[in-house]
XYZ file of C-alpha atoms in Angstrom:
153
model
C 10.098 7.036 23.818
C 10.458 3.292 23.387
C 12.748 1.238 21.199
C 11.145 -1.984 19.985
C 12.613 -4.993 18.220
C 10.002 -6.524 15.900
C 10.359 -10.108 14.693
C 8.748 -12.264 12.034
C 9.834 -15.857 11.405
C 8.947 -17.596 8.174
C 10.293 -20.523 6.201
C 14.001 -20.082 5.672
C 14.450 -16.735 7.426
C 14.032 -14.590 10.490
C 13.134 -10.981 9.747
C 13.818 -8.322 12.329
C 13.403 -4.568 12.588
C 13.992 -1.878 15.174
C 11.704 1.136 15.461
C 11.734 3.807 18.133
C 9.608 6.802 18.979
C 5.825 6.715 19.140
C 3.051 5.389 16.924
C 2.416 8.935 15.717
C 6.092 9.750 15.227
C 8.052 6.524 14.620
C 11.666 6.397 13.544
C 13.154 3.527 11.558
C 16.437 2.345 13.113
C 17.460 -0.879 11.361
C 16.244 -4.120 9.829
C 17.599 -7.388 8.562
C 17.025 -10.846 7.206
C 18.799 -13.814 8.733
C 18.750 -17.054 6.775
C 17.948 -19.966 9.066
C 19.669 -23.325 9.216
C 17.963 -26.610 8.296
C 14.522 -26.643 9.955
C 14.555 -30.441 10.269
C 17.406 -30.201 12.803
C 15.167 -28.741 15.508
C 17.629 -28.612 18.470
C 20.303 -26.956 16.318
C 17.705 -24.562 14.889
C 16.540 -23.519 18.385
C 20.170 -22.981 19.409
C 20.618 -20.764 16.356
C 17.490 -18.759 17.201
C 18.625 -18.291 20.788
C 22.007 -16.982 19.608
C 20.383 -14.598 17.125
C 17.853 -13.283 19.645
C 20.624 -12.638 22.175
C 22.760 -10.863 19.565
C 19.884 -8.647 18.405
C 18.915 -7.757 21.970
C 22.505 -6.943 22.907
C 23.162 -4.992 19.694
C 19.989 -2.865 19.748
C 19.030 -2.809 23.463
C 15.281 -2.665 22.867
C 12.861 -1.712 25.631
C 10.483 -4.358 24.322
C 10.440 -7.222 21.833
C 7.367 -8.037 19.737
C 6.756 -10.880 17.323
C 4.170 -11.958 14.778
C 2.616 -15.287 15.692
C 1.358 -17.620 12.962
C -2.095 -19.042 13.627
C -2.891 -22.677 12.879
C 0.569 -23.732 11.708
C 1.074 -27.162 10.205
C 3.659 -29.521 11.699
C 6.536 -28.214 9.552
C 5.687 -24.581 10.348
C 5.810 -25.273 14.087
C 9.580 -25.661 13.945
C 10.312 -22.304 12.287
C 7.266 -20.170 13.089
C 6.262 -21.177 16.647
C 9.058 -22.948 18.522
C 11.558 -20.059 18.165
C 9.244 -17.765 20.075
C 9.145 -20.191 22.972
C 12.915 -19.701 23.126
C 12.406 -15.918 22.943
C 9.856 -15.954 25.763
C 12.225 -17.970 27.948
C 15.011 -15.445 27.269
C 12.605 -12.619 28.132
C 11.716 -14.322 31.390
C 15.362 -14.863 32.351
C 16.477 -11.357 31.364
C 13.399 -9.518 32.585
C 12.338 -7.681 29.435
C 8.788 -7.466 28.078
C 7.801 -9.474 25.047
C 4.495 -9.426 23.239
C 2.958 -11.127 20.250
C 0.252 -10.341 17.757
C -1.416 -12.468 15.122
C -2.148 -11.495 11.541
C -5.701 -10.615 12.601
C -4.231 -7.803 14.699
C -2.573 -6.144 11.695
C -5.229 -3.476 11.283
C -5.091 0.267 10.564
C -6.713 1.021 13.921
C -3.622 -0.331 15.695
C -1.754 2.655 14.217
C -4.676 5.068 14.743
C -5.260 5.076 10.978
C -8.578 5.081 9.136
C -10.256 1.800 8.241
C -9.302 0.663 4.766
C -5.747 2.040 4.841
C -3.169 -0.421 3.491
C -0.835 -0.654 6.475
C 2.005 -2.138 4.410
C 1.877 0.882 2.101
C 1.617 3.126 5.160
C 4.738 1.443 6.533
C 6.627 2.441 3.375
C 5.247 5.984 3.424
C 5.937 6.717 7.093
C 9.125 4.717 7.727
C 10.553 4.580 4.215
C 11.704 1.764 1.966
C 15.010 0.253 3.042
C 16.482 -2.338 0.654
C 17.685 -5.014 0.543
C 14.973 -7.586 1.209
C 12.215 -4.995 1.682
C 9.132 -7.146 1.094
C 5.969 -8.103 2.969
C 7.844 -10.410 5.347
C 10.155 -7.540 6.265
C 7.230 -5.154 6.640
C 5.646 -7.578 9.146
C 8.704 -7.225 11.397
C 8.683 -3.434 10.991
C 4.958 -3.243 11.696
C 5.357 -5.383 14.830
C 7.878 -2.892 16.170
C 5.782 0.124 15.116
C 2.628 -1.303 16.724
C 4.411 -1.615 20.051
C 6.329 1.665 20.374
C 3.379 3.174 22.220
C 1.689 6.524 22.297
C 3.957 8.555 24.608
């Protein structure tokens, strides 16, 4: 049974979620939304991300970390949707834990062994529950990242 920290960065916030268990029998552990500092202050923003990643890893001791990677970001998006995961990958390298990423194209029902055509965001709510506050699509992306990576054992 694995515990996975799922991450999704978007403008103004970092969403995170922890899921453990298996793809067939996942258990919701926790989630959150962290409001980011000014994205134009890139060094300070990367320092903030590093601190948050370390805190989440120390608080939830995941076996793996997984994040949703934005494809074809514009220049502004690079600072909040791409650069932070460079920091995460460096932390993973230094601390020796596995990290993986998926793109939006990978968010398919087959990844959860579900039938084609299933709405995986609705499936997320059905299987793992709805956990306010801030339970929206951005939060579901973080939850789905963790669920995708808990494995089959």
